[in-house]
Coordinates of C-alpha atoms in Angstrom, one line a residue:
M1 CA 128.8 -3.3 90.8
G2 CA 126.6 -3.6 93.8
S3 CA 128.2 -0.6 95.5
D4 CA 127.9 1.3 92.3
A5 CA 124.3 0.5 92.0
A6 CA 123.7 1.6 95.6
S7 CA 125.5 4.9 95.0
W8 CA 123.6 5.5 91.8
G9 CA 120.3 4.8 93.7
E10 CA 121.2 7.4 96.3
D11 CA 122.3 9.8 93.7
D12 CA 119.0 9.3 91.8
M13 CA 117.0 10.7 94.7
N14 CA 119.4 13.7 95.1
S15 CA 119.5 14.4 91.4
A16 CA 115.7 14.2 91.1
A17 CA 115.3 16.7 93.9
D18 CA 118.1 18.9 92.4
T19 CA 116.5 18.8 89.0
I20 CA 113.0 19.9 90.2
G21 CA 114.5 22.4 92.5
G22 CA 116.7 23.7 89.7
G23 CA 113.7 24.0 87.5
R24 CA 112.0 26.2 90.1
D25 CA 115.1 28.3 90.4
A26 CA 115.2 28.8 86.7
L27 CA 111.6 29.8 86.5
G28 CA 111.4 31.8 89.7
A29 CA 108.3 30.7 91.6
T30 CA 106.9 28.4 88.9
S31 CA 105.8 25.1 90.2
G32 CA 106.2 21.7 88.6
R33 CA 102.5 21.9 87.6
M34 CA 103.2 25.1 85.6
V35 CA 106.2 23.4 83.9
A36 CA 103.9 20.5 82.9
L37 CA 101.3 22.9 81.6
A38 CA 103.9 24.8 79.6
R39 CA 105.3 21.6 78.1
L40 CA 101.8 20.4 77.1
G41 CA 101.1 23.8 75.6
I42 CA 104.3 23.6 73.5
G43 CA 103.4 20.1 72.3
L44 CA 99.9 21.1 71.4
A45 CA 101.1 24.3 69.6
Q46 CA 103.6 22.3 67.6
G47 CA 100.9 19.9 66.4
I48 CA 98.6 22.8 65.4
V49 CA 101.4 24.5 63.5
L50 CA 102.4 21.4 61.7
Y51 CA 98.8 20.8 60.7
L52 CA 98.5 24.3 59.3
L53 CA 101.7 23.8 57.3
M54 CA 100.4 20.4 56.1
R55 CA 97.2 22.2 54.8
T56 CA 99.4 24.5 52.7
T57 CA 100.5 21.4 50.7
E58 CA 97.0 20.2 49.9
G59 CA 94.8 21.1 47.0
D60 CA 94.6 20.7 43.2
G61 CA 97.2 22.5 41.0
A62 CA 99.6 24.9 42.6
T63 CA 99.6 25.0 46.4
W64 CA 100.8 27.7 48.7
S65 CA 103.8 25.6 49.7
S66 CA 104.8 25.1 46.0
R67 CA 104.4 28.8 45.2
N68 CA 106.5 29.8 48.3
P69 CA 108.9 27.0 48.9
E70 CA 111.5 29.1 50.7
L71 CA 109.0 30.5 53.1
F72 CA 107.4 27.0 53.6
A73 CA 110.8 25.4 54.4
A74 CA 111.7 28.3 56.7
M75 CA 108.6 27.7 58.7
L76 CA 108.7 23.9 58.6
L77 CA 112.2 23.3 60.0
P78 CA 111.7 25.5 63.2
A79 CA 108.2 23.9 63.6
L80 CA 109.8 20.5 63.7
F81 CA 112.9 21.1 65.8
L82 CA 112.3 24.2 68.0
P83 CA 109.6 22.6 70.2
P84 CA 111.9 19.8 71.5
V85 CA 114.4 22.5 72.4
L86 CA 111.7 24.4 74.4
L87 CA 110.5 21.2 76.0
A88 CA 114.0 20.4 77.1
G89 CA 114.7 23.9 78.3
V90 CA 111.5 24.7 80.3
G91 CA 112.3 24.2 83.9
R92 CA 116.0 23.8 83.3
L93 CA 117.1 27.1 81.7
R94 CA 116.4 30.6 83.0
I95 CA 113.6 32.2 81.1
A96 CA 115.7 34.9 79.6
I97 CA 118.4 32.5 78.4
L98 CA 115.7 30.1 77.1
A99 CA 114.0 32.9 75.2
A100 CA 117.2 34.2 73.7
W101 CA 118.4 30.7 72.7
A102 CA 115.0 29.8 71.2
G103 CA 115.1 33.0 69.2
V104 CA 118.6 32.4 67.9
A105 CA 117.8 28.7 67.1
A106 CA 114.6 29.6 65.2
T107 CA 116.3 32.3 63.2
V108 CA 119.2 30.0 62.3
L109 CA 117.0 27.1 61.4
A110 CA 114.8 29.3 59.2
G111 CA 117.9 30.7 57.5
L112 CA 119.4 27.3 56.8
A113 CA 116.1 26.1 55.4
W114 CA 115.6 29.2 53.2
H115 CA 119.2 28.8 51.8
D116 CA 118.6 25.0 51.2
I117 CA 115.6 25.9 49.0
A118 CA 117.0 29.0 47.4
R119 CA 120.1 27.2 46.0
Q120 CA 118.0 24.6 44.3
S121 CA 116.8 24.9 40.7
G122 CA 113.5 24.0 39.1
M123 CA 110.0 24.3 40.5
D124 CA 109.6 21.2 42.7
R125 CA 112.0 22.4 45.4
E126 CA 111.8 20.7 48.8
P127 CA 114.1 20.6 51.9
T128 CA 116.8 18.0 51.5
F129 CA 117.3 15.1 53.9
P130 CA 120.9 16.2 54.9
L131 CA 119.4 19.5 56.1
F132 CA 117.0 17.7 58.5
A133 CA 119.7 15.3 59.7
F134 CA 122.5 17.7 60.3
S135 CA 120.3 20.4 61.7
A136 CA 119.0 18.0 64.3
V137 CA 122.6 17.0 65.3
A138 CA 123.8 20.6 65.5
L139 CA 120.7 21.7 67.6
F140 CA 121.2 18.8 70.0
I141 CA 124.9 19.6 70.5
A142 CA 124.4 23.3 70.8
H143 CA 121.6 23.0 73.3
H144 CA 123.7 20.7 75.5
L145 CA 126.6 23.2 75.3
I146 CA 124.3 26.0 76.6
L147 CA 122.3 24.1 79.3
P148 CA 125.3 23.1 81.5
A149 CA 126.9 26.5 81.0
D150 CA 123.8 28.2 82.2
R151 CA 123.4 25.9 85.2
E152 CA 127.0 26.6 86.3
R153 CA 126.8 30.3 85.3
R154 CA 130.0 29.9 83.3
L155 CA 130.8 30.3 79.6
I156 CA 132.4 26.8 79.6
A157 CA 131.0 24.4 82.1
S158 CA 132.7 21.4 83.6
F159 CA 133.0 18.3 81.5
A160 CA 130.9 16.3 84.0
A161 CA 128.0 18.7 83.5
Y162 CA 128.2 18.4 79.7
F163 CA 128.3 14.6 80.0
D164 CA 125.4 14.5 82.4
A165 CA 123.2 16.8 80.3
A166 CA 123.9 15.2 76.9
W167 CA 123.6 11.5 77.9
M168 CA 120.6 12.2 80.0
A169 CA 118.9 14.0 77.1
G170 CA 119.8 11.2 74.7
V171 CA 118.1 8.6 76.9
Q172 CA 115.2 10.9 77.6
L173 CA 114.7 11.6 73.8
A174 CA 114.8 7.9 73.0
A175 CA 112.3 7.1 75.7
S176 CA 110.0 9.9 74.6
I177 CA 110.0 8.8 71.0
A178 CA 109.4 5.2 72.1
F179 CA 106.5 6.4 74.3
A180 CA 104.9 8.3 71.4
G181 CA 105.3 5.3 69.2
V182 CA 103.7 2.8 71.6
F183 CA 101.0 5.4 72.3
W184 CA 100.1 5.3 68.6
L185 CA 100.3 1.5 68.4
L186 CA 97.7 1.3 71.2
L187 CA 95.4 3.8 69.3
F188 CA 95.7 1.7 66.2
L189 CA 94.9 -1.4 68.2
G190 CA 91.9 0.2 69.7
A191 CA 90.7 1.4 66.2
A192 CA 91.1 -2.2 64.9
L193 CA 89.0 -3.5 67.8
F194 CA 86.3 -1.0 67.1
N195 CA 86.4 -1.9 63.4
V196 CA 85.6 -5.5 64.3
I197 CA 82.3 -4.5 65.8
G198 CA 81.5 -2.1 62.9
L199 CA 82.5 1.2 64.6
R200 CA 85.0 3.0 62.4
F201 CA 84.9 6.4 64.0
L202 CA 88.3 6.0 65.7
G203 CA 90.1 4.8 62.6
E204 CA 88.7 7.7 60.6
L205 CA 89.7 10.1 63.3
L206 CA 93.3 8.9 63.4
R207 CA 93.6 9.7 59.7
Q208 CA 92.6 13.3 60.2
G209 CA 95.6 15.7 60.3
W210 CA 93.8 18.1 62.7
F211 CA 93.6 15.2 65.2
F212 CA 96.7 13.1 64.9
L213 CA 99.3 15.9 64.7
P214 CA 98.3 17.8 67.9
L215 CA 97.8 14.5 69.6
T216 CA 101.3 13.4 68.7
G217 CA 102.7 16.6 70.0
L218 CA 100.8 16.2 73.3
A219 CA 102.0 12.6 73.6
F220 CA 105.7 13.5 73.0
A221 CA 105.5 16.5 75.4
T222 CA 103.9 14.2 78.1
A223 CA 106.7 11.7 77.7
V224 CA 109.3 14.5 78.1
H225 CA 107.7 15.7 81.3
L226 CA 107.3 12.2 82.8
T227 CA 110.9 11.3 82.1
D228 CA 112.0 14.6 83.6
V229 CA 110.0 14.2 86.8
R230 CA 111.3 10.6 87.2
D231 CA 114.8 11.7 86.8
G232 CA 116.2 8.9 88.9
L233 CA 114.7 6.2 86.6
I234 CA 116.2 7.8 83.5
R235 CA 119.6 7.9 85.2
G236 CA 119.2 4.2 86.0
V237 CA 118.5 3.4 82.3
R238 CA 121.4 5.6 81.3
T239 CA 123.7 3.6 83.7
I240 CA 122.7 0.3 82.1
A241 CA 123.1 1.7 78.6
L242 CA 126.5 3.0 79.4
M243 CA 127.6 -0.3 80.9
L244 CA 126.5 -2.2 77.8
L245 CA 128.1 0.2 75.4
S246 CA 131.3 0.1 77.4
W247 CA 131.7 -3.6 76.8
L248 CA 130.8 -3.2 73.2
L249 CA 133.9 -1.0 72.9
L250 CA 136.0 -4.0 73.7
V251 CA 134.5 -5.9 70.8
L252 CA 134.9 -3.1 68.4
T253 CA 138.5 -2.5 69.5
V254 CA 139.4 -6.1 68.7
L255 CA 137.7 -6.0 65.3
V256 CA 139.3 -2.7 64.3
G257 CA 142.7 -3.8 65.5
A258 CA 142.5 -7.0 63.5
F259 CA 141.4 -5.0 60.5
L260 CA 144.4 -2.7 60.7
I261 CA 146.8 -5.6 61.3
A262 CA 145.4 -7.4 58.2
L263 CA 145.7 -4.4 55.9
P264 CA 149.5 -4.8 55.1
F265 CA 148.8 -8.3 53.9
T266 CA 145.6 -7.7 51.9
G267 CA 146.2 -4.2 50.7
L268 CA 143.6 -1.4 50.3
D269 CA 142.4 -2.3 46.8
G270 CA 139.4 -4.2 48.1
L271 CA 138.4 -1.3 50.3
W272 CA 138.7 1.2 47.5
E273 CA 136.6 -1.0 45.2
T274 CA 133.6 -0.7 47.5
G275 CA 133.1 2.9 46.3
S276 CA 132.2 3.9 49.9
A277 CA 135.4 3.3 51.8
T278 CA 135.5 6.8 53.3
A279 CA 131.9 6.6 54.6
L280 CA 132.5 3.1 55.9
V281 CA 135.7 4.0 57.8
L282 CA 134.2 7.3 59.1
S283 CA 131.2 5.4 60.4
A284 CA 133.6 3.1 62.4
V285 CA 135.3 6.2 63.7
G286 CA 132.1 7.8 64.8
V287 CA 130.9 4.6 66.6
M288 CA 134.2 4.2 68.3
I289 CA 134.2 7.8 69.6
V290 CA 130.7 7.2 71.1
L291 CA 131.8 3.9 72.7
I292 CA 135.0 5.5 74.1
N293 CA 132.9 8.2 75.8
A294 CA 130.4 5.6 77.1
A295 CA 133.3 3.9 78.9
Y296 CA 135.0 7.1 80.1
Q297 CA 131.7 8.7 81.3
D298 CA 132.3 11.9 83.3
G299 CA 135.9 11.0 84.2
R300 CA 135.3 11.0 88.0
P301 CA 137.4 8.4 89.8
E302 CA 134.3 6.7 91.3
N303 CA 133.1 6.0 87.7
L304 CA 136.3 4.5 86.3
P305 CA 135.6 1.4 84.2
P306 CA 137.3 -2.0 85.0
A307 CA 140.9 -2.4 84.1
V308 CA 140.2 -4.3 80.9
L309 CA 138.0 -1.5 79.7
R310 CA 140.5 1.1 80.6
V311 CA 143.0 -0.7 78.4
A312 CA 140.4 -1.0 75.6
V313 CA 139.8 2.8 75.8
Q314 CA 143.5 3.6 75.5
V315 CA 144.0 1.2 72.6
A316 CA 140.9 2.4 70.8
A317 CA 142.0 6.0 71.2
V318 CA 145.3 5.2 69.4
L319 CA 143.5 3.1 66.7
L320 CA 141.4 6.2 65.8
V321 CA 144.5 7.8 64.2
P322 CA 145.1 5.2 61.4
L323 CA 141.4 4.8 60.9
V324 CA 141.0 8.5 60.2
G325 CA 144.2 8.4 58.1
I326 CA 142.7 5.7 55.9
A327 CA 139.5 7.7 55.5
V328 CA 141.4 10.9 54.6
W329 CA 143.6 9.0 52.2
G330 CA 140.6 7.4 50.4
L331 CA 138.8 10.8 50.2
A332 CA 141.9 12.5 48.8
L333 CA 142.3 9.9 46.1
R334 CA 138.6 10.3 45.0
I335 CA 138.9 14.1 45.0
G336 CA 142.2 13.9 43.1
Q337 CA 140.6 11.6 40.5
H338 CA 137.1 13.1 40.1
G339 CA 137.2 16.5 41.9
L340 CA 134.9 17.8 44.6
T341 CA 131.2 16.9 45.0
P342 CA 128.8 17.9 47.7
D343 CA 129.0 14.5 49.3
R344 CA 132.8 14.6 49.3
I345 CA 132.8 18.0 50.9
I346 CA 130.5 16.8 53.7
A347 CA 132.7 13.8 54.1
A348 CA 135.8 16.0 54.3
A349 CA 134.2 18.0 57.1
C350 CA 133.3 14.8 59.0
A351 CA 136.9 13.6 58.4
L352 CA 138.3 16.8 59.9
I353 CA 136.1 16.4 63.0
G354 CA 137.2 12.8 63.2
A355 CA 140.9 13.9 63.0
L356 CA 140.4 16.4 65.8
H357 CA 139.0 13.7 68.0
A358 CA 141.6 11.2 66.9
G359 CA 144.5 13.6 67.7
G360 CA 143.0 14.6 71.1
Y361 CA 142.3 11.0 72.1
A362 CA 145.7 9.8 71.1
H363 CA 147.2 12.6 73.1
A364 CA 145.1 11.7 76.1
A365 CA 146.3 8.1 75.9
A366 CA 149.9 9.1 75.6
A367 CA 149.6 11.6 78.5
T368 CA 148.1 8.9 80.7
L369 CA 151.1 6.7 80.1
R370 CA 153.7 9.4 80.5
S371 CA 152.6 11.1 83.7
G372 CA 150.5 10.6 86.7
T373 CA 147.6 12.8 85.5
R374 CA 144.0 11.7 85.8
W375 CA 143.3 8.8 83.4
M376 CA 142.5 10.1 79.9
A377 CA 141.8 13.6 81.2
P378 CA 142.7 15.5 78.0
L379 CA 139.9 13.7 76.3
E380 CA 137.5 16.1 78.0
R381 CA 138.9 19.2 76.3
T382 CA 138.9 17.4 73.0
N383 CA 135.2 16.6 73.3
I384 CA 134.2 20.1 74.1
A385 CA 136.3 21.5 71.2
G386 CA 134.9 18.8 68.9
A387 CA 131.3 19.7 69.9
V388 CA 131.9 23.4 69.1
A389 CA 133.7 22.5 65.8
S390 CA 130.8 20.2 64.8
V391 CA 128.2 22.9 65.2
L392 CA 130.3 25.5 63.3
A393 CA 131.0 23.0 60.5
I394 CA 127.3 22.2 60.1
L395 CA 126.4 25.9 60.1
A396 CA 129.0 26.6 57.4
L397 CA 128.1 23.6 55.2
F398 CA 124.4 24.5 55.1
S399 CA 124.8 28.2 54.7
P400 CA 126.4 30.3 51.9
V401 CA 129.7 30.3 53.9
A402 CA 130.8 26.9 52.6
D403 CA 127.9 25.7 50.4
P404 CA 129.0 22.3 49.1
A405 CA 127.3 22.8 45.7
R406 CA 129.1 26.2 45.1
L407 CA 132.5 24.8 46.1
S408 CA 132.0 21.7 44.0
V409 CA 131.0 23.6 40.9
A410 CA 134.0 25.9 41.3
D411 CA 136.3 23.0 41.6
Q412 CA 134.8 21.1 38.7
M413 CA 135.0 24.1 36.4
A414 CA 138.6 24.8 37.4
R415 CA 139.5 21.2 36.6
L416 CA 138.0 21.6 33.1
E417 CA 139.7 24.9 32.5
R418 CA 143.1 23.5 33.6
G419 CA 142.6 20.6 31.2
Q420 CA 142.8 18.2 34.2
V421 CA 139.7 16.5 32.8
A422 CA 139.0 16.3 29.0
A423 CA 135.9 18.0 27.6
D424 CA 134.4 14.7 26.5
R425 CA 134.8 13.2 29.9
F426 CA 133.6 16.1 32.0
D427 CA 130.5 15.4 34.1
Y428 CA 128.0 17.9 32.6
D429 CA 125.1 16.0 34.2
F430 CA 126.4 16.9 37.6
L431 CA 126.0 20.6 36.8
Q432 CA 122.5 20.0 35.5
Q433 CA 121.1 17.6 38.1
S434 CA 123.1 17.8 41.3
S435 CA 124.4 21.3 41.9
G436 CA 121.3 23.5 41.8
K437 CA 121.3 27.1 40.5
T438 CA 125.1 27.3 40.7
G439 CA 125.5 24.3 38.5
H440 CA 122.9 25.6 36.0
A441 CA 124.7 29.0 35.8
A442 CA 128.0 27.2 35.1
L443 CA 126.4 24.9 32.5
A444 CA 124.9 28.0 30.7
R445 CA 128.4 29.4 30.5
L446 CA 129.7 26.2 29.1
A447 CA 126.9 26.1 26.5
A448 CA 128.1 29.5 25.3
S449 CA 131.7 28.2 25.1
D450 CA 133.8 28.7 22.0
D451 CA 134.9 25.0 22.2
P452 CA 132.3 23.2 20.0
V453 CA 132.6 19.9 22.0
I454 CA 132.0 21.7 25.4
A455 CA 129.2 23.7 24.0
A456 CA 127.4 20.7 22.4
R457 CA 127.7 18.6 25.4
A458 CA 126.6 21.3 27.7
K459 CA 123.5 22.0 25.6
A460 CA 122.7 18.2 25.5
A461 CA 122.9 18.2 29.3
Q462 CA 120.5 21.1 29.5
D463 CA 118.0 19.3 27.3
Q464 CA 117.9 16.2 29.4
I465 CA 115.8 17.6 32.2
V466 CA 112.8 20.0 31.8
F467 CA 111.3 21.0 35.1
N468 CA 107.6 21.0 35.1
D469 CA 105.7 24.0 36.6
P470 CA 103.5 22.7 39.5
S471 CA 101.2 25.6 38.8
E472 CA 100.1 23.9 35.6
S473 CA 97.6 21.1 35.9
Q474 CA 98.5 17.5 35.0
D475 CA 96.4 17.5 31.8
V476 CA 98.2 20.5 30.3
R477 CA 98.6 20.2 26.5
P478 CA 102.2 19.2 25.6
I479 CA 104.0 21.4 23.0
I480 CA 104.9 19.1 20.1
D481 CA 106.1 20.3 16.7
T482 CA 106.0 18.7 13.3
L483 CA 108.2 19.0 10.2
D484 CA 107.3 21.7 7.7
G485 CA 104.7 20.3 5.3
A486 CA 104.1 17.1 7.3
P487 CA 100.6 15.9 8.1
A488 CA 99.0 17.2 11.3
L489 CA 99.2 14.9 14.3
P490 CA 95.9 13.3 15.5
E491 CA 94.3 15.4 18.3
P492 CA 94.1 12.4 20.8
F493 CA 97.9 12.2 20.7
F494 CA 98.1 15.4 22.7
E495 CA 96.1 13.9 25.6
I496 CA 98.2 12.2 28.3
V497 CA 96.2 9.7 30.1
G498 CA 97.2 7.8 33.3
E499 CA 101.0 7.8 32.9
T500 CA 102.7 10.5 34.9
E501 CA 106.0 9.3 33.5
D502 CA 104.9 9.7 29.9
A503 CA 107.6 11.1 27.6
R504 CA 105.1 13.7 26.3
S505 CA 105.0 15.3 29.7
D506 CA 108.6 16.6 29.0
C507 CA 107.4 18.6 26.0
R508 CA 107.0 22.0 27.7
A509 CA 108.6 24.4 25.3
P510 CA 108.7 24.9 21.5
G511 CA 111.5 22.9 19.9
D512 CA 111.7 20.3 22.8
C513 CA 109.8 17.6 20.8
L514 CA 109.1 16.7 17.2
A515 CA 106.6 14.1 16.1
V516 CA 105.9 12.3 12.9
L517 CA 103.2 9.9 11.8
G518 CA 104.5 6.3 11.7
P519 CA 103.8 5.5 8.0
S520 CA 106.0 8.4 6.8
L521 CA 109.0 6.5 8.3
G522 CA 107.9 3.0 7.4
F523 CA 106.1 2.2 10.7
P524 CA 102.6 0.8 10.9
Q525 CA 99.5 2.9 10.5
G526 CA 98.4 4.3 13.8
D527 CA 101.9 4.8 15.1
V528 CA 103.3 8.2 16.0
L529 CA 107.0 8.7 16.7
L530 CA 108.0 11.3 19.3
V531 CA 111.5 12.5 18.7
Q532 CA 113.5 14.2 21.5
A533 CA 117.2 15.1 21.9
G534 CA 118.4 11.6 22.7
T535 CA 115.4 9.3 22.2
V536 CA 112.6 8.4 19.7
T537 CA 109.5 7.0 21.4
V538 CA 107.0 4.9 19.5
F539 CA 103.3 5.6 20.5
S540 CA 100.6 3.3 19.2
E541 CA 96.9 4.1 18.9
D542 CA 94.4 2.3 21.2
A543 CA 91.4 2.1 18.8
E544 CA 89.0 1.1 21.6
Y545 CA 89.7 4.1 23.8
G546 CA 91.0 6.6 21.2
T547 CA 94.2 7.2 23.1
Y548 CA 97.9 6.6 22.5
W549 CA 100.2 4.5 24.6
S550 CA 104.0 4.2 24.6
R551 CA 105.3 1.0 23.1
G552 CA 108.9 1.6 23.8
Y553 CA 111.7 3.8 22.6
F554 CA 114.9 3.9 20.5
V555 CA 118.2 5.4 21.4
P556 CA 119.5 6.4 18.0
V557 CA 122.5 8.3 19.3
V558 CA 125.0 7.4 22.0
C559 CA 124.4 9.6 25.1
G560 CA 127.3 11.9 25.5
G561 CA 128.8 10.4 22.3
R562 CA 131.6 12.0 20.2
P563 CA 130.5 14.2 18.6
A564 CA 127.1 14.9 20.3
V565 CA 124.2 14.2 17.9
D566 CA 120.6 15.3 18.3
A567 CA 117.9 12.9 17.2
R568 CA 115.7 15.8 16.1
D569 CA 118.4 16.8 13.6
L570 CA 118.5 13.2 12.3
L571 CA 114.7 13.5 11.6
R572 CA 115.1 16.9 9.9
Q573 CA 117.9 15.4 7.7
G574 CA 115.7 12.5 6.7
R575 CA 118.0 10.0 8.3
L576 CA 115.4 8.2 10.4
R577 CA 113.4 5.3 9.0
A578 CA 112.2 1.8 9.9
A579 CA 115.1 -0.6 9.4
D580 CA 113.0 -3.8 9.1
H581 CA 109.3 -4.4 9.1
S582 CA 109.8 -7.9 10.6
R583 CA 111.3 -6.4 13.8
P584 CA 111.0 -3.1 15.6
A585 CA 114.3 -1.3 14.7
L586 CA 115.2 2.2 13.6
E587 CA 117.8 3.0 10.9
T588 CA 119.7 6.2 11.7
G589 CA 122.2 6.4 8.8
S590 CA 125.0 5.1 11.0
G591 CA 124.7 1.5 9.6
V592 CA 123.8 0.1 13.0
P593 CA 120.0 0.0 13.6
A594 CA 118.7 1.1 17.0
E595 CA 116.7 -1.6 18.8
L596 CA 113.4 -0.9 20.6
V597 CA 113.6 -0.7 24.3
A598 CA 110.4 -1.9 26.1
S599 CA 110.0 1.0 28.4
A600 CA 107.5 3.8 28.6
R601 CA 110.0 6.3 30.0
P602 CA 112.9 7.3 27.7
R603 CA 115.9 8.6 29.4
C604 CA 119.2 9.4 27.6

């Protein structure tokens, strides 16, 4: 370890000089000061752009971002992720390569964001969390495929160059984020100290978007430049991190080995019962791949780990195969039972990437035992192929090429058409709530089906969610109908006060809701019953304020029952009435009174 530390210290100085020199070569005669100014400018520009985008979300009623969600998302994603690419590329990539790569990255990010919004239904459309997470992963991998290739002026660089660039960037990114976080903690501490003596200007300033967003961009850019200049220190931190992670591989290998040995005695039932077996096992696969690479490092003989860790790497490489096999088996069982969903498609893509690594790593372990080749050398080709495959998979999943929602809807509809799933057990709610416009189009086709059960259930699913138009103000008058010849509803009943989750807020179109005065059904004076497809909500008058509040709701029909029944039809048929004045219950004609549920938000 001592000789390694000494060699690292010597390498630090050389690498730092090489890095600064390489930056000058990449930018011609640009000095380190110009690189610093460029990075600060990028950080400041990112903060300003994010502030301007934030302003588009503010205001009463419909905002620009809500009226143009696709355009807003297509601007937001590049504004978040493109500046870090530029910060990492300035001084390291040639200007022409950096400009071309930035243009491609911005275009792809904007396209992915646009598609993410365009495929959603309703009015309140926002970029999804998986888009942010997977876009960040793809961008990190792609950048560190391009950077070493440009340095070595080759299409595919050496594995040592890929390893050095990626792990250095990982440590640099973590350090920069930590620096920005501590920077803000110090500012908040300073604001608290000023508040103690009655000076609140700093605290007020930190809450202003025009101040804290550009300042955060500057802090992050400063951290990136400082860690870049002190390249040797970052390499030292990386060395320590790799050493610690390498020994953690030994722990994980023992745990995974014991788990696999115990499986024949315990069976897989307990694992399947968790409902998240595939995600759990794939997480273990991902962690093990990272730890194997931490121990292998760049594969150079002088960086070989101790003998015990070399054994752990080879054993872990073999253990990946059964682990991935269990994940694929569990995923196949779930898909066979319930069909495809977006989550299962993403999990399948992750399983394929895991299988690629498992096969390559197992081959590397076998090759090491069979011949005198360099220890685990085939692992390097596997990593490069896996990186490229990961980027391509993410691009396919979050674009129209392999849109998980589209594929899932097609599979679910095919299962229904083949009779693989019965009409009364089909997941209509998935089409309405979890598959965007594609699912809504499929649900509309089912609602027009000649099969009465399919049509009724599809229509019931369509009635469960009514998307509110954000261009309408919150105090918009709900559309509530009454029965022919029934007394008019009191005017205060149409005023929604305070409760954003009020059932009346769902009454946006004629026919959505019927209402009747309580006494006509045997309820007390001052009550109004709001009847929707699957629920009957009881509103009582607040005499002091002249408003109506929700006392609870009944579920007079079984959601997704057989056959589907609409509570509004029960009201029109005269089958709804109070069951007993001594307790809040509703007779529906079925012989079993519905009990009042103490909740202000009915959901079937």
